[in-house]
Coordinates of C-alpha atoms in Angstrom, one line a residue:
M1 CA 2.1 -14.8 32.8
E2 CA 1.6 -14.5 29.1
R3 CA -0.7 -11.8 28.1
K4 CA -2.9 -12.7 25.1
I5 CA -5.7 -10.5 23.9
R6 CA -8.4 -12.1 21.9
G7 CA -10.3 -10.2 20.9
T8 CA -17.5 16.3 8.1
W9 CA -15.5 16.9 5.3
M10 CA -14.0 20.4 5.7
D11 CA -13.2 22.8 2.8
D12 CA -9.6 22.4 1.7
P13 CA -8.3 25.1 -0.5
A14 CA -5.7 22.7 -2.0
H15 CA -8.5 20.8 -3.8
F16 CA -9.8 23.9 -5.5
R17 CA -6.6 25.7 -6.4
R18 CA -4.6 22.9 -7.9
R19 CA -1.7 23.8 -10.1
S20 CA 0.6 21.6 -12.1
R21 CA 4.3 21.3 -11.4
R22 CA 4.9 23.3 -14.6
D23 CA 2.9 26.2 -13.2
F24 CA 5.1 26.3 -10.2
M25 CA 8.3 26.3 -12.3
Y26 CA 7.2 29.9 -12.9
V27 CA 9.7 31.8 -15.2
G28 CA 12.2 29.0 -14.6
L29 CA 13.3 30.3 -11.2
L30 CA 12.9 27.1 -9.2
G31 CA 13.7 25.0 -12.3
G32 CA 17.0 26.9 -12.6
L33 CA 17.9 25.8 -9.1
G34 CA 17.3 22.2 -10.0
L35 CA 14.5 21.8 -7.4
T36 CA 12.2 18.9 -7.8
L37 CA 10.6 19.2 -4.3
P38 CA 7.3 17.4 -4.0
E39 CA 4.4 19.7 -4.0
F40 CA 3.9 19.3 -0.2
L41 CA 5.6 22.7 0.0
R42 CA 2.5 24.5 -1.2
M43 CA 0.3 22.6 1.2
E44 CA 1.4 24.9 4.0
A45 CA 0.4 27.9 1.9
M46 CA -2.8 26.6 0.5
A47 CA -4.1 24.6 3.4
A48 CA -3.1 26.9 6.3
G49 CA -6.7 27.0 7.4
T50 CA -6.8 23.3 8.3
D51 CA -8.1 22.9 11.9
L52 CA -5.4 21.0 13.8
A53 CA -6.4 21.9 17.3
A54 CA -8.2 18.6 17.9
K55 CA -5.0 16.6 17.1
G56 CA -3.0 18.0 20.1
S57 CA -4.0 15.2 22.5
A58 CA -3.3 12.3 20.2
P59 CA -0.9 9.7 21.7
A60 CA 1.1 9.3 18.5
K61 CA 2.7 12.4 17.1
S62 CA 4.5 10.5 14.4
V63 CA 4.6 7.1 12.6
I64 CA 7.5 5.0 11.4
H65 CA 6.2 2.4 8.9
I66 CA 8.7 -0.4 8.2
Y67 CA 7.6 -2.1 5.1
L68 CA 8.9 -5.6 4.0
P69 CA 8.2 -5.8 0.3
G70 CA 7.5 -9.1 -1.3
G71 CA 5.4 -10.8 1.4
A72 CA 7.2 -11.8 4.6
A73 CA 6.6 -15.3 5.8
Q74 CA 4.7 -15.4 9.2
Q75 CA 6.1 -18.8 10.0
E76 CA 9.7 -17.7 9.6
T77 CA 9.3 -14.4 11.6
F78 CA 6.7 -13.7 14.3
D79 CA 4.4 -16.7 14.1
P80 CA 6.5 -19.9 14.1
K81 CA 4.7 -23.3 14.3
P82 CA 7.1 -25.5 16.3
H83 CA 4.6 -28.3 16.8
A84 CA 3.4 -28.5 13.1
P85 CA 4.8 -31.2 10.8
V86 CA 8.1 -30.2 9.2
E87 CA 6.6 -29.6 5.8
Y88 CA 4.5 -26.8 7.4
R89 CA 6.8 -25.4 10.0
G90 CA 9.9 -25.5 7.9
D91 CA 13.3 -26.5 9.3
L92 CA 14.2 -23.3 11.2
K93 CA 14.0 -23.3 14.9
S94 CA 12.1 -20.9 17.2
I95 CA 13.1 -19.2 20.4
E96 CA 11.5 -17.9 23.6
T97 CA 10.6 -14.3 24.0
A98 CA 10.1 -11.8 26.9
I99 CA 6.4 -12.8 26.7
P100 CA 6.2 -16.2 28.4
G101 CA 4.9 -18.9 26.1
V102 CA 5.4 -16.8 22.9
R103 CA 8.1 -17.8 20.4
F104 CA 9.7 -16.0 17.5
N105 CA 11.9 -17.3 14.7
Q106 CA 15.5 -18.2 15.7
Y107 CA 16.9 -15.2 13.8
L108 CA 14.9 -12.7 15.9
P109 CA 16.9 -12.9 19.3
H110 CA 17.1 -9.1 19.8
T111 CA 13.4 -8.6 19.1
A112 CA 12.5 -11.5 21.3
K113 CA 14.2 -9.7 24.2
I114 CA 12.0 -6.6 23.7
A115 CA 8.8 -8.5 22.9
N116 CA 7.3 -7.1 26.1
K117 CA 7.4 -3.6 24.5
I118 CA 5.6 -4.5 21.3
T119 CA 2.4 -6.1 20.1
V120 CA 2.2 -8.8 17.4
C121 CA -1.0 -9.2 15.4
R122 CA -1.0 -12.7 14.2
G123 CA -4.4 -12.7 12.5
M124 CA -3.9 -10.1 9.8
S125 CA -6.0 -11.1 6.8
H126 CA -7.2 -10.0 3.4
S127 CA -7.9 -11.5 0.0
E128 CA -5.4 -9.8 -2.3
A129 CA -2.7 -12.4 -3.4
A130 CA -1.0 -10.2 -6.1
H131 CA 1.9 -8.0 -5.0
E132 CA 0.6 -4.8 -6.4
R133 CA -2.9 -5.2 -5.1
G134 CA -1.8 -6.4 -1.7
T135 CA 0.6 -3.5 -1.4
S136 CA -2.1 -1.0 -2.3
N137 CA -4.5 -2.6 0.2
M138 CA -2.1 -2.4 3.1
F139 CA -0.9 1.1 2.3
T140 CA -4.4 2.6 2.0
G141 CA -6.9 0.5 3.9
Y142 CA -8.9 0.0 0.7
R143 CA -9.0 -2.8 -1.8
P144 CA -7.6 -1.4 -5.1
S145 CA -10.2 -0.1 -7.5
P146 CA -9.9 0.7 -11.2
A147 CA -12.2 3.7 -10.7
L148 CA -10.2 5.5 -8.0
E149 CA -6.7 5.6 -6.6
Y150 CA -6.8 5.9 -2.9
P151 CA -4.2 7.9 -0.9
C152 CA -1.8 6.0 1.3
M153 CA -1.7 6.5 5.1
G154 CA 1.3 8.9 4.9
S155 CA -0.5 11.2 2.4
V156 CA -3.6 11.2 4.6
V157 CA -1.6 12.1 7.7
S158 CA 0.2 14.8 5.6
H159 CA -3.2 16.2 4.5
E160 CA -4.8 16.1 7.9
L161 CA -1.9 17.3 10.1
G162 CA 0.4 19.3 7.8
A163 CA 4.0 20.1 8.1
Q164 CA 5.9 21.3 11.2
K165 CA 9.3 22.7 12.0
G166 CA 10.1 23.3 8.3
L167 CA 10.3 19.6 7.5
P168 CA 8.4 17.5 5.0
P169 CA 5.4 15.8 6.8
Y170 CA 5.8 12.6 4.9
V171 CA 9.2 11.1 3.9
A172 CA 10.0 7.8 2.1
I173 CA 13.3 6.1 2.7
P174 CA 14.8 5.7 0.1
N175 CA 11.8 5.7 -2.2
M176 CA 8.2 4.4 -2.1
P177 CA 7.8 0.8 -3.3
Q178 CA 7.2 0.8 -7.1
S179 CA 3.7 -0.6 -6.7
A180 CA 2.7 1.4 -3.7
P181 CA 0.0 4.1 -4.0
K182 CA 1.0 7.6 -3.1
N183 CA -1.2 10.7 -2.8
G184 CA -4.1 9.0 -4.7
Y185 CA -7.0 11.4 -5.3
L186 CA -5.4 14.0 -3.0
S187 CA -3.3 16.8 -4.4
S188 CA 0.3 15.8 -5.1
A189 CA 1.1 18.3 -2.4
Y190 CA 0.5 15.4 0.0
G191 CA 2.8 12.9 -1.7
P192 CA 6.0 11.6 0.0
F193 CA 9.3 13.4 -0.1
S194 CA 11.6 10.6 -1.4
V195 CA 15.1 10.6 0.0
G196 CA 16.3 9.1 -3.3
S197 CA 19.4 7.2 -2.1
D198 CA 20.3 4.7 0.6
P199 CA 21.5 6.1 3.9
A200 CA 23.7 3.0 4.3
S201 CA 25.8 4.2 1.3
N202 CA 29.0 6.1 1.8
S203 CA 27.9 8.5 -0.9
F204 CA 24.5 9.1 0.7
K205 CA 23.1 12.4 -0.3
V206 CA 19.5 13.7 -0.1
R207 CA 18.3 15.0 -3.4
D208 CA 16.5 18.5 -3.3
L209 CA 18.3 19.7 -0.2
N210 CA 21.5 20.8 -1.9
L211 CA 22.2 23.4 -4.6
P212 CA 23.1 21.7 -7.9
G213 CA 26.4 22.1 -9.6
G214 CA 27.0 25.6 -10.9
I215 CA 24.7 27.3 -8.3
D216 CA 26.6 28.8 -5.5
D217 CA 25.2 30.8 -2.5
S218 CA 25.5 34.1 -4.2
R219 CA 23.7 32.9 -7.3
F220 CA 21.0 31.4 -5.1
T221 CA 20.6 34.8 -3.4
R222 CA 20.4 36.7 -6.7
R223 CA 17.7 34.3 -8.0
R224 CA 15.8 34.7 -4.7
N225 CA 16.0 38.5 -5.0
L226 CA 14.7 38.3 -8.5
L227 CA 11.8 36.2 -7.5
D228 CA 11.0 38.7 -4.7
A229 CA 10.9 41.5 -7.2
V230 CA 8.6 39.5 -9.6
D231 CA 6.3 38.6 -6.7
A232 CA 6.2 42.2 -5.5
H233 CA 5.1 43.3 -8.9
F234 CA 2.3 40.8 -9.2
T235 CA 1.2 41.2 -5.6
G236 CA 1.0 44.9 -6.1
S237 CA -0.8 44.8 -9.4
K238 CA -3.1 41.9 -8.7
P239 CA -3.5 41.1 -5.1
A240 CA -5.2 37.7 -5.5
D241 CA -5.2 34.7 -3.2
N242 CA -3.4 32.5 -5.7
V243 CA -0.6 35.0 -6.0
G244 CA -0.1 35.0 -2.2
A245 CA -0.3 31.2 -2.1
M246 CA 2.3 30.9 -4.9
S247 CA 4.6 33.4 -3.1
S248 CA 4.3 31.4 0.1
F249 CA 5.1 28.2 -1.8
Y250 CA 8.3 29.7 -3.1
E251 CA 9.2 31.0 0.3
H252 CA 8.9 27.5 1.8
A253 CA 10.9 26.0 -1.1
Y254 CA 13.8 28.4 -0.5
N255 CA 13.6 28.0 3.2
L256 CA 13.8 24.2 2.9
V257 CA 16.9 24.4 0.7
G258 CA 18.5 26.9 3.0
S259 CA 17.3 25.3 6.3
V260 CA 20.1 24.2 8.5
Q261 CA 17.5 22.2 10.6
A262 CA 16.2 20.3 7.6
R263 CA 19.7 19.5 6.4
E264 CA 20.7 18.4 9.8
A265 CA 17.7 16.1 10.2
F266 CA 18.9 14.2 7.1
N267 CA 22.5 14.3 8.1
I268 CA 23.0 10.7 9.3
N269 CA 26.7 11.2 9.4
A270 CA 26.2 13.4 12.5
E271 CA 25.3 10.3 14.5
P272 CA 28.1 8.9 16.6
D273 CA 29.8 5.8 15.2
A274 CA 28.6 3.8 18.3
V275 CA 25.0 4.6 17.5
R276 CA 25.4 3.8 13.8
D277 CA 27.0 0.5 14.8
R278 CA 24.3 -0.3 17.3
Y279 CA 21.6 0.0 14.5
G280 CA 23.8 -1.9 12.1
R281 CA 25.9 -0.6 9.1
N282 CA 23.4 -2.0 6.6
Q283 CA 20.2 -1.0 4.8
A284 CA 17.9 -2.0 7.7
G285 CA 20.0 -0.3 10.4
Q286 CA 20.7 3.0 8.6
R287 CA 17.2 3.4 7.2
M288 CA 15.7 3.0 10.7
L289 CA 18.3 5.4 12.2
L290 CA 17.5 8.0 9.6
A291 CA 13.8 7.5 10.3
R292 CA 14.4 8.1 14.0
R293 CA 16.3 11.3 13.2
L294 CA 13.5 12.6 11.0
I295 CA 10.6 12.0 13.5
E296 CA 12.8 13.5 16.2
A297 CA 13.2 16.6 14.1
G298 CA 9.5 16.9 13.3
T299 CA 8.5 14.7 10.4
R300 CA 5.1 13.1 11.0
F301 CA 5.2 10.0 8.9
V302 CA 8.2 8.0 7.6
S303 CA 7.8 5.0 5.3
L304 CA 10.9 2.9 4.8
T305 CA 11.4 -0.4 2.9
Y306 CA 13.8 -3.2 3.7
G307 CA 14.7 -6.4 2.1
G308 CA 13.2 -8.7 -0.6
W309 CA 10.7 -11.1 1.0
D310 CA 9.3 -12.9 -2.1
M311 CA 10.9 -16.2 -1.2
H312 CA 9.4 -18.8 -3.5
G313 CA 12.5 -20.9 -3.2
R314 CA 15.2 -21.7 -0.6
I315 CA 13.4 -19.7 2.1
R316 CA 15.7 -20.9 4.8
D317 CA 18.7 -19.2 3.1
G318 CA 16.6 -16.1 2.4
I319 CA 15.5 -15.7 6.0
A320 CA 19.0 -16.4 7.3
R321 CA 20.3 -13.5 5.1
T322 CA 17.4 -11.0 5.5
V323 CA 16.1 -11.3 9.1
P324 CA 19.2 -10.7 11.3
P325 CA 19.7 -7.1 10.1
L326 CA 16.0 -6.4 10.6
D327 CA 16.1 -7.9 14.0
Q328 CA 19.1 -5.8 15.2
A329 CA 17.8 -2.6 13.7
F330 CA 14.2 -2.9 14.9
A331 CA 15.1 -3.8 18.5
T332 CA 17.6 -1.0 18.5
L333 CA 15.0 1.5 17.2
I334 CA 12.5 0.6 19.9
L335 CA 15.1 0.9 22.7
D336 CA 16.5 4.1 21.2
L337 CA 13.1 5.7 21.0
E338 CA 12.4 4.6 24.5
E339 CA 15.7 6.0 25.8
R340 CA 15.0 9.3 24.1
G341 CA 11.4 9.6 25.5
L342 CA 10.0 9.2 22.0
L343 CA 8.4 5.7 22.0
D344 CA 5.2 6.7 23.6
S345 CA 4.6 9.4 20.9
T346 CA 5.9 7.4 18.0
L347 CA 3.9 4.5 16.5
V348 CA 6.2 2.0 14.8
M349 CA 4.6 -0.6 12.5
I350 CA 6.1 -3.5 10.6
S351 CA 4.0 -4.8 7.7
S352 CA 4.1 -6.6 4.4
E353 CA 1.6 -7.0 1.5
F354 CA 0.7 -10.6 2.6
G355 CA 2.2 -13.7 4.1
R356 CA 3.4 -17.0 2.7
T357 CA 1.7 -20.4 2.1
P358 CA 1.3 -22.8 5.1
K359 CA 3.2 -25.6 3.3
I360 CA 6.8 -25.5 2.0
N361 CA 6.7 -25.9 -1.8
K362 CA 8.8 -28.1 -4.1
D363 CA 11.5 -25.4 -4.3
A364 CA 11.9 -25.2 -0.5
G365 CA 10.1 -21.9 -0.5
R366 CA 6.6 -20.5 0.2
D367 CA 4.2 -18.8 -2.2
H368 CA 1.8 -15.9 -1.8
W369 CA -0.8 -16.2 1.0
P370 CA -2.9 -13.2 2.1
K371 CA -5.3 -15.3 4.3
V372 CA -3.2 -14.8 7.4
F373 CA 0.1 -13.1 8.3
S374 CA 1.6 -11.0 11.0
V375 CA 1.9 -7.2 11.6
V376 CA 3.9 -5.7 14.5
L377 CA 3.0 -2.5 16.3
A378 CA 4.7 -0.6 19.0
G379 CA 4.7 2.7 20.9
G380 CA 2.3 5.6 20.1
G381 CA -0.6 4.5 22.3
I382 CA -0.3 0.7 21.4
R383 CA -0.4 -1.9 24.2
K384 CA 2.8 -3.5 25.1
G385 CA 3.7 -7.2 25.4
C386 CA 0.7 -8.5 23.7
I387 CA -0.2 -11.1 21.1
F388 CA -3.5 -10.1 19.4
G389 CA -5.2 -12.8 17.4
E390 CA -3.9 -16.3 16.4
S391 CA -3.5 -18.2 13.3
D392 CA -4.4 -21.9 13.2
A393 CA -2.0 -24.8 13.8
I394 CA -0.4 -24.6 10.4
A395 CA -0.7 -20.8 9.8
A396 CA -3.3 -21.2 7.1
E397 CA -6.0 -18.8 8.4
P398 CA -7.0 -16.9 11.5
D399 CA -8.1 -19.0 14.4
H400 CA -9.6 -16.1 16.2
D401 CA -9.4 -12.3 16.3
S402 CA -8.6 -11.7 12.7
L403 CA -7.5 -8.2 11.8
S404 CA -8.7 -6.5 8.6
V405 CA -6.8 -3.9 6.7
E406 CA -9.7 -1.5 7.4
D407 CA -9.4 -2.0 11.2
L408 CA -5.6 -1.7 11.2
A409 CA -5.8 1.6 9.3
M410 CA -8.6 2.9 11.5
T411 CA -6.6 2.1 14.6
V412 CA -3.4 3.7 13.3
Y413 CA -5.3 6.9 12.3
N414 CA -7.0 6.9 15.7
R415 CA -3.6 6.9 17.5
M416 CA -2.6 9.9 15.3
G417 CA -5.8 11.8 16.4
I418 CA -7.4 11.5 13.0
D419 CA -11.1 10.5 12.7
A420 CA -10.9 8.1 9.8
S421 CA -14.7 8.2 9.3
K422 CA -14.2 11.7 8.0
E423 CA -14.9 12.2 4.3
L424 CA -12.4 13.8 1.9
M425 CA -13.3 15.1 -1.5
A426 CA -12.3 13.0 -4.5
P427 CA -12.5 14.1 -8.2
G428 CA -16.0 14.8 -9.3
D429 CA -16.8 16.2 -5.8
R430 CA -17.3 12.8 -4.4
P431 CA -17.0 12.5 -0.7
I432 CA -14.9 9.5 0.2
E433 CA -14.3 8.2 3.8
I434 CA -10.6 8.0 4.8
V435 CA -11.4 4.4 5.8
K436 CA -14.7 2.7 5.0
D437 CA -16.3 0.1 7.3
G438 CA -13.4 -0.1 9.7
K439 CA -13.3 0.1 13.4
V440 CA -10.7 1.0 16.1
V441 CA -9.5 -2.2 17.7
D442 CA -9.8 -1.4 21.4
E443 CA -7.7 -4.4 22.4
L444 CA -4.7 -2.9 20.7
I445 CA -4.7 0.5 22.3
V446 CA -4.1 2.1 25.7

């Protein structure tokens, strides 16, 4: 039977001891090594007092956010309308899924088979029809404001939960979307570590994890010894908190560069050929495989982008080209996480900045449409085999159980053990809720 569900800020030293990147390029030591590591490295030193004990019982220990930039069409992915007139449904077919009575687009056969392991929210809705504003809205849970830049989910998770196992808590593969917000009003310590290149490339190499040309291991060691001597002098002559924090920052920087564990987590070439083939030797497949390696090693939040979904013309051709790699990679990711015992502790989310117009336009495409679109959730304390909410007969607006960006963000944070009603401190000593006016959607969680 088809199952349808209708349905106190704490002191943070990082906010009071901010330093610029130039400050941390102290006497050129790190600059000489060619390091451009995001300032998350000093988070561990400056925010070591963060209370994380309450997060231990959260169902989701990590998040993989698969972002489809450009605005993915709900009709040609997870919410086809086979009974609508052709000018609304388009000329692609739909297929049955593992949830009786629920259909996906014809190019999602692998995902259709594992539909009983995921939840599709078909009533996602907001009012931002521009790419930049829609992206900001979906990444932060806030409508964009000229007065304040809000932090994205990954930065909040980084701020609240911190790093573990010597790995960056927040990684972007290969980079953050150009219009996406990053750390916002939080310190840049909580921004994403961007991989910088595509793991599907034969020349894939993670920036900041390797010594630059001209710097060998012996020179690296000499520079570290020099830094230790300088630190010893300043620590002995002026034992201040900021000196200790800076020393700890340097220590973490050196440890990351020299960490076998960190390098191995990013080493996608260590995966067997059969596994890489199973995901797909393409951008979708290798980015999702790298995301799995990272969360398995200890990264808390991975954002990855795939494809270009702004299909104003010839949407049939665009979908035929773009969806099959996503289908193969996503279904493989879910099964791989399950086989490794990681699915229950990893929340996987597919989202886009908005959907597409109900009616096919004169160029055989669809235009921007934020009134209703689909988001997919899986693992990490999310219900399985569910369709939450519905769009109307032509996918123009929610028919029932619409899902707001605030409620989606609140629910994701809840699964991570983060109370999103908590206030963080923005510039000017303004307390700002992580999410304002949102609620956890009980029908989505277990």
